[in-house]
Coordinates of C-alpha atoms in Angstrom, one line a residue:
M1 CA -22.9 -19.0 -35.2
L2 CA -21.7 -19.9 -31.5
G3 CA -23.7 -18.1 -28.7
Q4 CA -26.6 -17.1 -30.8
T5 CA -28.6 -19.7 -29.0
L6 CA -32.5 -18.7 -29.1
T7 CA -34.4 -18.0 -25.4
L8 CA -37.5 -18.0 -24.7
M9 CA -39.9 -16.9 -21.6
L10 CA -42.6 -18.8 -20.2
D11 CA -45.7 -16.6 -19.2
D12 CA -48.9 -17.1 -18.7
M13 CA -48.5 -18.7 -15.7
P14 CA -50.5 -19.4 -12.8
P15 CA -50.1 -17.0 -9.8
G16 CA -46.7 -17.9 -7.6
K17 CA -45.4 -20.3 -9.9
Y18 CA -42.0 -19.1 -11.7
F19 CA -41.3 -17.6 -15.1
P20 CA -38.1 -19.6 -16.3
I21 CA -36.4 -18.6 -19.2
L22 CA -35.0 -21.2 -21.6
E23 CA -32.2 -21.2 -23.6
L24 CA -32.8 -23.9 -26.9
F25 CA -29.1 -24.6 -29.1
P26 CA -28.7 -27.5 -31.8
E27 CA -25.5 -29.3 -31.3
K28 CA -24.3 -28.1 -35.0
S29 CA -25.4 -25.0 -37.4
I30 CA -28.3 -25.7 -38.5
P31 CA -28.3 -23.1 -41.8
E32 CA -32.4 -23.4 -42.4
Y33 CA -32.8 -22.3 -39.1
P34 CA -30.2 -19.5 -37.9
I35 CA -32.2 -18.0 -35.4
I36 CA -31.2 -21.1 -32.9
G37 CA -27.5 -20.9 -33.0
R38 CA -25.4 -23.3 -31.3
A39 CA -24.0 -23.5 -27.7
E40 CA -21.9 -25.8 -26.0
E41 CA -23.4 -28.1 -23.7
V42 CA -21.7 -27.8 -20.1
R43 CA -20.3 -31.4 -18.8
E44 CA -21.1 -32.3 -14.9
Q45 CA -17.6 -33.2 -14.5
L46 CA -14.6 -31.0 -15.3
G47 CA -11.5 -33.2 -16.6
I48 CA -8.3 -31.9 -15.9
Q49 CA -7.8 -32.5 -19.8
S50 CA -10.3 -30.9 -21.0
C51 CA -9.8 -27.8 -18.8
L52 CA -6.2 -27.9 -20.2
D53 CA -7.5 -28.2 -24.1
L54 CA -9.8 -25.5 -23.6
S55 CA -7.2 -23.6 -21.8
R56 CA -4.3 -23.9 -24.6
R57 CA -6.8 -22.4 -27.2
W58 CA -7.7 -19.3 -25.5
I59 CA -3.9 -18.6 -24.7
E60 CA -3.3 -19.0 -28.2
K61 CA -6.1 -16.9 -29.5
C62 CA -5.2 -14.3 -26.6
R63 CA -1.2 -14.1 -27.4
E64 CA -1.5 -14.1 -31.3
E65 CA -4.9 -11.5 -31.1
H66 CA -4.1 -9.1 -27.7
P67 CA -0.8 -7.4 -27.8
E68 CA -2.2 -5.1 -25.2
C69 CA -2.2 -8.5 -22.8
E70 CA 1.5 -9.3 -23.3
A71 CA 2.5 -5.5 -23.1
E72 CA 4.0 -3.9 -19.7
H73 CA 5.1 -6.9 -17.6
S74 CA 8.3 -8.1 -16.0
D75 CA 9.1 -11.7 -16.0
E76 CA 11.0 -11.5 -12.8
L77 CA 9.7 -13.7 -9.8
P78 CA 8.1 -12.8 -6.6
T79 CA 10.3 -13.0 -3.7
R80 CA 9.6 -16.9 -3.1
V81 CA 7.0 -19.2 -5.5
L82 CA 6.3 -22.5 -5.3
D83 CA 8.6 -24.9 -7.7
L84 CA 6.5 -27.3 -9.3
G85 CA 9.4 -29.5 -10.3
D86 CA 9.9 -29.9 -14.3
C87 CA 6.7 -30.2 -16.0
H88 CA 7.7 -33.8 -17.7
G89 CA 8.3 -35.3 -14.0
P90 CA 6.9 -36.3 -10.8
V91 CA 5.4 -33.5 -9.3
N92 CA 8.5 -32.1 -6.8
L93 CA 7.2 -29.3 -4.6
R94 CA 8.8 -27.0 -2.7
L95 CA 9.5 -23.5 -1.9
H96 CA 11.8 -21.0 -3.9
E97 CA 13.4 -17.7 -3.3
P98 CA 14.4 -16.7 -6.3
T99 CA 17.8 -15.2 -7.0
P100 CA 17.3 -10.6 -7.4
G101 CA 16.3 -10.9 -11.3
E102 CA 16.0 -14.2 -11.8
G103 CA 12.5 -14.6 -14.5
A104 CA 10.1 -17.4 -15.7
K105 CA 6.4 -17.4 -16.6
Y106 CA 4.4 -18.1 -13.5
V107 CA 0.7 -18.6 -12.3
A108 CA -1.0 -16.5 -9.2
L109 CA -3.9 -18.5 -8.1
S110 CA -6.8 -16.4 -6.4
Y111 CA -8.9 -17.7 -3.9
C112 CA -10.7 -17.3 -0.2
W113 CA -8.9 -18.6 2.8
G114 CA -12.3 -19.4 4.5
K115 CA -12.1 -20.5 8.2
T116 CA -10.6 -23.8 8.0
G117 CA -8.8 -26.2 5.4
N118 CA -5.8 -23.7 4.9
L119 CA -1.6 -24.1 4.5
T120 CA 0.6 -21.6 5.4
T121 CA 4.5 -20.9 5.4
T122 CA 5.4 -19.7 9.1
K123 CA 8.4 -18.9 10.8
A124 CA 8.6 -22.0 12.1
T125 CA 8.1 -23.9 8.8
I126 CA 9.3 -21.8 6.3
S127 CA 12.9 -24.1 6.5
D128 CA 10.3 -27.7 5.6
R129 CA 8.8 -26.0 3.0
K130 CA 12.0 -24.7 0.7
R131 CA 13.2 -28.6 1.3
G132 CA 9.8 -29.5 0.2
I133 CA 5.6 -29.7 0.2
S134 CA 3.9 -33.2 0.2
W135 CA 1.1 -33.5 -2.1
D136 CA -0.9 -34.8 1.1
L137 CA -0.8 -31.5 3.3
L138 CA -2.0 -29.9 0.3
P139 CA -6.3 -28.9 0.5
N140 CA -7.6 -29.6 -3.0
S141 CA -7.2 -26.0 -4.7
F142 CA -3.7 -25.9 -4.1
R143 CA -3.6 -29.5 -5.9
D144 CA -6.0 -28.7 -8.9
A145 CA -3.7 -25.2 -8.9
V146 CA -0.9 -27.1 -8.9
T147 CA -1.8 -30.0 -11.7
I148 CA -3.3 -27.2 -14.1
T149 CA -0.2 -24.9 -14.1
R150 CA 1.6 -28.3 -14.8
G151 CA -0.4 -29.2 -17.6
L152 CA 0.4 -26.1 -19.4
G153 CA 3.7 -26.5 -18.9
M154 CA 4.6 -24.0 -16.2
R155 CA 7.0 -24.6 -13.3
Y156 CA 6.2 -22.0 -10.9
L157 CA 3.0 -21.0 -8.9
W158 CA 2.1 -18.3 -6.2
I159 CA -0.1 -18.8 -3.6
D160 CA -0.1 -15.7 -0.8
A161 CA -0.8 -18.5 2.3
L162 CA 2.5 -20.0 0.9
C163 CA 4.9 -17.9 -0.3
I164 CA 4.5 -15.3 2.1
V165 CA 5.5 -16.2 5.9
Q166 CA 1.7 -15.5 7.4
D167 CA 3.4 -14.8 11.3
D168 CA 6.2 -12.4 10.5
K169 CA 4.6 -9.2 10.5
S170 CA 7.3 -7.2 8.2
D171 CA 7.6 -10.1 5.4
W172 CA 3.5 -9.8 5.4
E173 CA 3.4 -5.9 5.2
R174 CA 5.9 -6.1 2.6
E175 CA 4.9 -8.9 0.6
A176 CA 1.6 -7.3 0.7
L177 CA 2.5 -4.0 -0.9
K178 CA 3.5 -6.5 -4.1
M179 CA 0.6 -8.5 -4.6
G180 CA -0.5 -6.4 -7.2
Q181 CA 2.8 -6.4 -9.0
V182 CA 2.8 -9.9 -8.7
Y183 CA -0.7 -11.0 -10.6
E184 CA 0.0 -8.1 -12.6
N185 CA 3.2 -9.9 -13.8
A186 CA 1.7 -13.2 -13.5
F187 CA 1.5 -14.7 -17.0
L188 CA -1.9 -16.4 -15.8
T189 CA -4.6 -16.4 -12.7
I190 CA -6.8 -19.4 -11.3
A191 CA -9.3 -17.7 -10.0
T192 CA -11.4 -20.4 -7.8
D193 CA -14.8 -17.4 -8.2
A194 CA -17.1 -20.4 -6.4
A195 CA -15.1 -22.0 -3.6
K196 CA -15.4 -20.3 0.1
D197 CA -12.4 -21.9 1.2
P198 CA -9.6 -24.0 -0.7
T199 CA -10.9 -27.0 0.2
R200 CA -12.9 -27.8 -2.6
G201 CA -11.0 -27.6 -5.2
I202 CA -11.1 -27.0 -8.8
L203 CA -11.5 -29.8 -10.7
R204 CA -15.1 -30.8 -9.3
S205 CA -18.4 -32.1 -10.2
R206 CA -20.6 -28.6 -10.7
S207 CA -23.8 -27.4 -11.2
T208 CA -25.0 -28.3 -14.5
D209 CA -28.4 -29.7 -14.4
L210 CA -31.1 -27.5 -15.9
V211 CA -34.4 -26.4 -14.8
S212 CA -36.8 -27.8 -16.9
A213 CA -39.9 -28.2 -14.4
F214 CA -42.0 -25.2 -12.9
I215 CA -41.3 -25.0 -9.7
E216 CA -43.8 -23.2 -7.0
E217 CA -40.8 -21.0 -5.5
D218 CA -39.9 -17.5 -6.1
R219 CA -36.7 -19.1 -7.0
P220 CA -36.0 -22.2 -9.2
T221 CA -34.0 -25.2 -7.4
R222 CA -31.8 -27.2 -9.4
N223 CA -32.9 -30.7 -10.9
S224 CA -31.4 -33.9 -12.4
K225 CA -33.9 -33.3 -15.7
V226 CA -32.6 -31.9 -19.1
M227 CA -34.6 -31.2 -21.7
A228 CA -33.6 -32.0 -25.7
F229 CA -36.4 -32.7 -28.8
T230 CA -35.4 -33.1 -32.6
L231 CA -36.3 -30.7 -35.3
L232 CA -36.3 -31.8 -38.7
D233 CA -35.1 -29.6 -41.9
S234 CA -36.4 -29.6 -45.7
Q235 CA -34.0 -31.7 -46.6
A236 CA -35.3 -34.6 -43.6
D237 CA -32.2 -34.2 -41.5
V238 CA -33.0 -35.0 -38.0
H239 CA -31.1 -32.4 -35.7
N240 CA -31.0 -32.6 -32.2
I241 CA -32.5 -29.5 -30.0
R242 CA -31.0 -28.7 -26.4
V243 CA -33.2 -27.0 -23.8
R244 CA -31.7 -26.0 -21.1
E245 CA -31.8 -22.6 -18.5
P246 CA -29.4 -20.4 -19.6
L247 CA -26.5 -20.6 -16.8
D248 CA -25.6 -17.0 -14.8
H249 CA -23.1 -14.9 -16.4
H250 CA -23.9 -11.9 -14.3
D251 CA -21.0 -11.7 -11.8
L252 CA -18.5 -12.0 -13.9
V253 CA -19.9 -9.3 -16.1
M254 CA -21.6 -6.9 -14.1
P255 CA -20.2 -4.3 -12.0
R256 CA -22.5 -5.5 -9.3
S257 CA -21.7 -4.6 -5.8
A258 CA -20.6 -7.1 -3.3
Y259 CA -24.4 -7.5 -1.6
E260 CA -24.9 -9.0 -5.3
I261 CA -22.7 -11.2 -5.5
T262 CA -23.1 -14.8 -5.4
Y263 CA -19.4 -15.8 -5.9
P264 CA -17.5 -15.5 -2.6
L265 CA -14.1 -14.9 -4.1
M266 CA -15.5 -11.6 -5.5
A267 CA -17.3 -10.2 -2.1
R268 CA -13.6 -10.3 -1.3
G269 CA -11.8 -6.9 -0.6
W270 CA -8.0 -8.3 -1.9
T271 CA -9.5 -10.1 -4.6
L272 CA -11.0 -6.9 -6.6
Q273 CA -6.9 -5.6 -7.5
E274 CA -6.0 -9.0 -8.2
R275 CA -9.0 -9.9 -10.7
L276 CA -8.1 -6.1 -12.5
L277 CA -4.5 -6.4 -12.4
S278 CA -4.5 -9.6 -14.0
R279 CA -3.4 -10.5 -17.7
R280 CA -4.5 -13.4 -18.5
T281 CA -7.2 -15.3 -15.6
L282 CA -9.4 -18.5 -15.6
H283 CA -12.2 -18.4 -13.9
F284 CA -13.6 -21.3 -12.3
T285 CA -17.6 -20.9 -11.0
E286 CA -20.1 -22.7 -9.6
S287 CA -21.5 -24.3 -13.6
E288 CA -18.0 -23.5 -15.6
F289 CA -15.3 -22.4 -16.1
V290 CA -14.6 -19.0 -17.9
W291 CA -11.7 -17.2 -19.9
E292 CA -10.7 -13.2 -18.8
C293 CA -8.0 -11.0 -20.5
K294 CA -7.9 -7.6 -21.2
T295 CA -9.9 -7.3 -24.1
T296 CA -12.7 -9.8 -23.7
L297 CA -14.4 -12.9 -21.9
F298 CA -15.2 -16.5 -23.1
C299 CA -17.2 -18.9 -21.5
E300 CA -17.7 -22.5 -21.6
C301 CA -21.0 -22.6 -23.1
G302 CA -20.3 -20.0 -25.9
C303 CA -23.1 -17.5 -24.4
I304 CA -20.9 -15.0 -22.7
S305 CA -20.0 -12.5 -25.2
R306 CA -23.4 -12.4 -27.0
D307 CA -25.6 -12.3 -24.0
F308 CA -23.7 -10.0 -21.4
I309 CA -23.0 -6.5 -22.3
G310 CA -22.8 -4.3 -18.8
L311 CA -24.5 -0.8 -18.7
D312 CA -21.3 0.9 -19.5
G313 CA -20.9 -0.7 -22.9
N314 CA -18.4 -3.9 -21.8
H315 CA -18.2 -7.3 -21.6
S316 CA -16.7 -7.5 -18.0
P317 CA -15.4 -4.8 -15.3
K318 CA -11.9 -5.7 -16.1
V319 CA -12.6 -4.8 -19.8
G320 CA -14.4 -1.7 -19.0
F321 CA -11.3 -0.4 -17.0
E322 CA -9.0 -1.5 -19.4
R323 CA -10.5 0.6 -21.8
A324 CA -11.0 3.2 -19.2
M325 CA -7.4 3.3 -18.6
K326 CA -6.6 3.8 -22.2
E327 CA -9.0 6.3 -22.9
I328 CA -6.9 8.4 -19.7
S329 CA -3.5 7.7 -20.9
I330 CA -4.4 9.8 -24.2
E331 CA -6.4 12.7 -22.1
S332 CA -4.9 15.9 -22.3
A333 CA -2.0 17.2 -19.9
S334 CA -2.7 20.7 -20.7
R335 CA -3.4 21.5 -16.9
L336 CA -1.0 19.8 -15.4
D337 CA 1.0 22.3 -14.4
Q338 CA -1.4 24.5 -12.3
A339 CA -0.7 24.7 -8.5
M340 CA -4.7 24.2 -8.4
A341 CA -7.5 24.1 -11.0
Q342 CA -11.1 25.4 -10.2
Y343 CA -12.0 21.9 -11.6
P344 CA -10.9 18.1 -11.8
R345 CA -7.4 18.7 -13.6
T346 CA -7.7 15.1 -14.8
K347 CA -11.4 14.3 -14.9
A348 CA -11.6 11.1 -16.2
I349 CA -8.6 9.1 -13.6
T350 CA -10.5 11.3 -11.0
M351 CA -13.9 9.6 -12.5
A352 CA -12.2 6.2 -12.4
W353 CA -10.8 6.3 -9.4
T354 CA -13.7 7.0 -7.8
L355 CA -15.9 3.9 -9.2
L356 CA -13.6 2.0 -8.6
I357 CA -13.5 3.0 -4.8
G358 CA -17.0 2.7 -4.7
G359 CA -17.3 -0.9 -5.6
Y360 CA -14.3 -1.9 -3.3
S361 CA -15.7 -0.4 -0.2
T362 CA -19.1 -2.9 -0.6
R363 CA -16.7 -5.7 -0.2
Q364 CA -15.7 -7.7 2.9
L365 CA -11.9 -7.7 4.7
T366 CA -11.2 -9.7 7.7
Y367 CA -9.2 -7.2 9.1
S368 CA -10.3 -3.1 8.7
S369 CA -6.7 -2.6 9.1
D370 CA -6.0 -4.4 5.1
K371 CA -8.3 -1.2 3.2
L372 CA -5.6 0.3 2.4
P373 CA -3.2 -2.3 1.8
A374 CA -5.5 -4.1 -0.6
I375 CA -5.6 -1.4 -3.1
S376 CA -2.2 -0.1 -2.8
G377 CA -1.7 -2.1 -6.5
M378 CA -4.6 -0.1 -7.9
A379 CA -3.4 3.0 -6.6
R380 CA 0.8 2.2 -7.9
K381 CA -1.1 2.4 -11.2
F382 CA -3.3 5.1 -10.9
S383 CA -0.1 7.1 -9.7
R384 CA 1.5 6.2 -13.0
M385 CA -1.3 7.9 -15.0
N386 CA -1.0 11.7 -15.0
N387 CA 0.7 11.9 -18.8
S388 CA 3.9 13.1 -16.7
P389 CA 6.5 12.4 -15.7
E390 CA 6.0 13.1 -12.2
Q391 CA 4.1 10.3 -10.0
R392 CA 0.5 11.8 -8.5
T393 CA 0.1 12.2 -5.2
Y394 CA -1.2 9.5 -2.6
L395 CA -2.8 10.7 0.8
A396 CA -4.1 7.7 2.3
G397 CA -6.9 6.3 -0.4
L398 CA -7.2 10.4 -2.0
W399 CA -5.1 12.1 -4.9
L400 CA -3.8 15.5 -4.1
E401 CA -4.4 16.7 -7.4
D402 CA -7.7 16.5 -7.5
L403 CA -8.6 16.7 -3.7
P404 CA -11.4 18.4 -3.0
W405 CA -13.6 16.3 -4.9
L406 CA -12.1 13.5 -3.9
L407 CA -12.5 14.5 0.2
C408 CA -17.0 14.9 -0.6
W409 CA -16.8 11.2 -0.2
R410 CA -20.2 10.1 1.3
A411 CA -21.1 6.7 4.0
F412 CA -24.1 4.7 1.5
Q413 CA -24.5 1.6 3.9
F414 CA -26.8 -0.8 3.0
R415 CA -27.0 -3.5 5.5
S416 CA -25.9 -2.5 8.6
D417 CA -27.0 0.2 11.2
E418 CA -23.7 -0.1 13.2
L419 CA -20.6 1.5 10.4
T420 CA -17.6 1.1 12.2
T421 CA -14.5 3.4 12.2
V422 CA -11.3 2.2 11.3
S423 CA -8.3 3.6 13.3
S424 CA -5.4 3.2 11.1
A425 CA -6.7 6.0 8.4
P426 CA -7.5 9.4 8.2
T427 CA -10.6 10.4 8.9
W428 CA -10.2 12.6 5.6
S429 CA -10.4 9.8 4.4
W430 CA -12.8 6.6 3.1
A431 CA -11.0 4.5 4.4
S432 CA -11.5 5.3 7.4
L433 CA -15.0 3.5 7.7
D434 CA -15.8 0.3 7.2
T435 CA -19.2 0.6 5.1
P436 CA -19.8 1.4 1.3
V437 CA -19.3 5.0 0.2
I438 CA -19.9 7.1 -3.0
W439 CA -19.0 10.5 -4.5
D440 CA -21.7 12.6 -6.4
H441 CA -21.4 12.4 -10.1
D442 CA -22.8 15.9 -10.1
M443 CA -19.5 17.3 -7.9
F444 CA -17.6 17.2 -10.8
E445 CA -19.0 19.2 -12.7
A446 CA -18.8 21.4 -9.4
R447 CA -16.0 24.2 -8.4
S448 CA -13.8 23.8 -5.7
Q449 CA -14.3 26.3 -3.1
V450 CA -11.1 25.6 -1.1
E451 CA -7.4 26.1 -1.4
V452 CA -5.2 23.4 -0.7
V453 CA -2.7 25.0 1.8
S454 CA -0.5 21.9 2.6
T455 CA -0.3 18.3 2.9
Y456 CA 1.5 15.2 4.9
T457 CA 1.0 11.9 5.6
S458 CA 3.6 9.6 7.2
P459 CA 3.6 5.7 6.3
H460 CA 3.2 3.1 8.2
R461 CA 6.1 1.3 6.5
Q462 CA 8.4 3.2 3.5
D463 CA 5.4 2.6 0.7
F464 CA 3.2 5.7 1.1
L465 CA 0.4 3.6 -0.7
G466 CA 0.1 0.7 2.2
Q467 CA -1.3 2.1 6.0
V468 CA 0.1 5.1 7.7
K469 CA 0.2 6.0 10.9
S470 CA -0.2 9.9 10.9
G471 CA -1.3 12.8 9.0
K472 CA -2.4 16.1 7.9
I473 CA -4.1 18.7 5.2
V474 CA -4.6 22.4 6.0
L475 CA -7.4 23.6 4.3
K476 CA -8.6 27.4 3.4
G477 CA -12.3 28.2 3.2
R478 CA -15.3 29.5 4.1
V479 CA -16.2 27.7 7.4
Q480 CA -19.6 28.1 9.1
K481 CA -20.7 27.6 12.5
A482 CA -23.7 25.2 13.3
T483 CA -25.7 22.9 15.3
L484 CA -26.7 19.4 14.7
K485 CA -30.6 18.8 15.1
F486 CA -31.7 15.5 16.1
D487 CA -35.3 13.7 15.9
V488 CA -35.7 12.6 19.7
S489 CA -38.9 10.5 18.8
H490 CA -37.2 8.5 16.1
S491 CA -33.6 8.9 17.0
T492 CA -32.9 10.3 13.4
V493 CA -30.5 13.2 12.5
L494 CA -32.4 16.1 10.9
G495 CA -29.0 18.0 9.6
L496 CA -27.7 20.9 10.9
Q497 CA -29.1 24.6 11.5
N498 CA -26.7 27.5 10.8
I499 CA -26.9 30.8 12.3
L500 CA -30.0 31.7 10.9
G501 CA -31.9 29.1 12.1
E502 CA -31.4 27.4 8.3
R503 CA -32.2 24.0 7.9
I504 CA -29.1 21.6 5.7
S505 CA -28.8 18.2 4.6
F506 CA -26.0 15.8 7.0
V507 CA -24.8 12.9 5.6
P508 CA -22.7 11.6 9.1
D509 CA -19.8 9.4 8.5
C510 CA -21.9 6.9 10.7
N511 CA -25.5 6.7 11.6
T512 CA -25.5 5.5 15.2
V513 CA -28.1 7.0 17.0
S514 CA -28.9 5.8 20.9
P515 CA -29.8 6.6 24.0
L516 CA -27.3 8.3 26.3
S517 CA -27.4 8.9 30.3
D518 CA -26.5 11.5 32.2
G519 CA -23.8 10.4 35.0
D520 CA -26.7 10.0 37.7
N521 CA -28.9 8.2 35.1
K522 CA -32.0 11.1 35.6
G523 CA -32.0 11.6 32.3
R524 CA -31.2 10.3 28.6
S525 CA -30.7 11.7 25.9
D526 CA -30.4 10.7 22.0
M527 CA -26.4 10.1 21.5
L528 CA -24.4 10.4 17.7
Q529 CA -21.0 8.4 18.1
L530 CA -19.0 9.1 15.8
G531 CA -15.5 7.6 16.5
A532 CA -14.2 9.2 19.5
F533 CA -16.8 11.9 19.4
S534 CA -20.3 11.5 21.3
L535 CA -22.8 14.5 20.2
T536 CA -26.1 14.9 21.2
D537 CA -28.8 17.3 19.6
G538 CA -27.8 21.1 19.7
D539 CA -23.9 20.4 19.7
E540 CA -21.8 22.7 17.6
V541 CA -19.9 21.9 14.7
S542 CA -17.9 23.6 12.0
C543 CA -19.0 23.3 8.3
L544 CA -16.6 23.9 5.3
W545 CA -17.4 25.0 2.0
V546 CA -15.4 22.8 -0.4
L547 CA -17.9 22.5 -4.0
H548 CA -20.5 24.5 -5.6
N549 CA -22.5 23.1 -8.8
I550 CA -23.2 26.7 -10.6
E551 CA -25.8 24.3 -12.6
N552 CA -28.3 23.2 -10.3
D553 CA -27.0 25.3 -7.4
G554 CA -25.2 22.1 -6.1
L555 CA -22.9 21.9 -2.7
W556 CA -20.6 19.6 -0.6
G557 CA -19.1 20.5 2.3
L558 CA -17.4 18.9 4.9
V559 CA -18.6 18.7 8.6
L560 CA -15.7 18.8 11.5
A561 CA -15.4 18.5 15.2
S562 CA -13.0 19.9 17.3
S563 CA -10.2 17.2 17.8
P564 CA -10.7 15.4 21.3
D565 CA -7.0 14.9 22.6
K566 CA -5.2 18.6 20.3
S567 CA -2.2 17.5 22.1
I568 CA -1.5 14.0 20.6
S569 CA -3.4 14.7 17.9
R570 CA -0.7 17.1 16.7
S571 CA 1.9 15.7 18.2
A572 CA 1.4 12.8 16.1
S573 CA 0.9 14.7 12.8
G574 CA 3.3 17.0 12.9
C575 CA 0.7 19.9 13.6
T576 CA 2.2 23.4 14.1
V577 CA -1.3 25.1 14.1
S578 CA -3.5 26.7 16.7
D579 CA -5.7 24.2 18.7
S580 CA -9.3 25.8 17.6
T581 CA -7.9 25.0 13.4
V582 CA -7.4 20.9 14.3
F583 CA -10.4 19.1 13.3
E584 CA -11.6 15.7 12.6
R585 CA -14.0 14.7 10.1
I586 CA -17.2 13.5 11.0
G587 CA -19.4 13.6 7.8
I588 CA -20.5 15.7 4.6
I589 CA -23.3 18.1 3.8
T590 CA -25.2 18.6 0.6
H591 CA -27.8 20.5 -1.3
M592 CA -29.1 21.0 -4.6
S593 CA -31.8 23.7 -5.5
Y594 CA -32.4 23.7 -8.7
K595 CA -33.6 26.7 -10.5
Y596 CA -37.4 26.0 -11.3
Q597 CA -38.0 25.6 -8.1
E598 CA -37.8 29.2 -7.0
D599 CA -39.6 28.8 -3.9
E600 CA -36.2 26.9 -2.6
V601 CA -32.9 29.1 -0.9
S602 CA -30.1 29.0 -2.6
S603 CA -27.8 27.0 -1.2
I604 CA -25.0 29.6 -1.2
H605 CA -26.9 31.2 0.8
W606 CA -26.8 28.9 3.8
F607 CA -22.7 30.3 3.7
N608 CA -23.8 33.6 4.9
G609 CA -22.2 35.3 7.7
S610 CA -19.2 32.5 7.6
K611 CA -15.4 33.1 7.8
E612 CA -12.4 32.4 6.3
K613 CA -10.0 29.9 7.7
I614 CA -7.1 27.8 7.6
I615 CA -7.9 24.7 9.2
T616 CA -6.4 21.2 9.3
I617 CA -7.8 17.8 9.2
I618 CA -5.3 15.5 11.2
V619 CA -5.1 11.2 11.7
R620 CA -7.4 10.2 14.5

């Protein structure tokens, strides 16, 4: 059976030696030895004909067996596409602006821009691009994408660098919000996973040399030796058995953070929705090329569907995403007509969104202002998933329908002590930080302790799924005054202390603790820099109790500081409340006191003496 190869791990190695895993497979199936299943040998050079032949087989199989990959899409062409000319004639490349409603199959390219080698359309060059684009100007990946698209019988190709006017701000903002739909409606997406820029190309030599020697390093390096041996069956037939190190599929299969991913494309922010929304994708990796659609994965070596299933039981994050979307679509909507529920009304949607954003927040963006636009295609998909004719209400990365739970995100950093804020997003949103964020799983079983009084956002452009220029959320709940406690000797935040002297865990929306000198440079103290706020040990903040989990006494609340420039903030956000109720978020408090720990104080006790207030959180 294809993909059912035999894998061996060599142990009993000398200290310091690498323990390789070897994969054994025959050229043809051997009925007498079913334990050694067949696999395909991956050639060092990916030729155009072998690429097209395998792609056609995968496309045919998908179209015949996967109706979900054909459903819910439009054949209408994007605002601009590259017209590649008649597939049976010479390449005649030009930028084409379709008439409204003009439809045809097209391919979209997903790639890393990199620092050099890109070819773009600008206001100065758009007229020339419409007349024609010289083949010699195209970087290698663009050329190969053109060749593959034409070879598969399609005339149109979408590449963002050429189909969006890069120095026209209004054109870029308008088209950026359509990117999700571009990939969703494309017949096929070509993804250059292993290339850091478009100069590297797709149809090139690949790293398929196999490790066959013990390497005195922490990790193996590739060399030129390929091992093989022969096996005789009972009929004296000779079978050639190949031996190789298994090809690595983890980046494609496992829902890993961008810090663990080796493929450059999968570490970029924009490419998450490009992958998840595409109906069909050809992934070109370092060692082979891989098919991915809404239903399954296939690869050249034939082993990806056998060996690699993610922790969620799915063959890839995309397949898992599609299954989750299907489950959500049939979720009961019995509570959707309530003004605000104590528990998440659409728990499956909320959890799916937080998992999506958690992974997205680890990815890299060249411009922090792209935080919301780069996920707008996914937001559009989620906005229609409430089993109701009405769309869900989007609030700069959060959803009104389950706002209390979504407000309780927390910063979760991996590689830098410096967490920077994003001025184009409100402080209540995860998009206000350039850092990974997470939601605690236990909070989805918690009860809301706040009432959402009102919300408001003003989009930067007409689309409510992109950047916002102003906004506010008004919440009613119990507010506790607290003071910030530092460990001065180690420059770390210990937590918050209430009026009774009890402390609770505080996770700031950054952890930049640095020395602060006074005006006369006579003394120094520790400072916590949170956006526009410089806080020192003993400074007063306000804590809004948001969620409580009865089962484990879990508590989550927002830590707020009075807006430093209330007049400007109120004017920009349309606020009409008194100064004392205008805040910006600076962090979150969390606490759990399990019942078997009898000596611990209940988390509810920490809010003794608090007062119910109506507070407004605004855009910075």
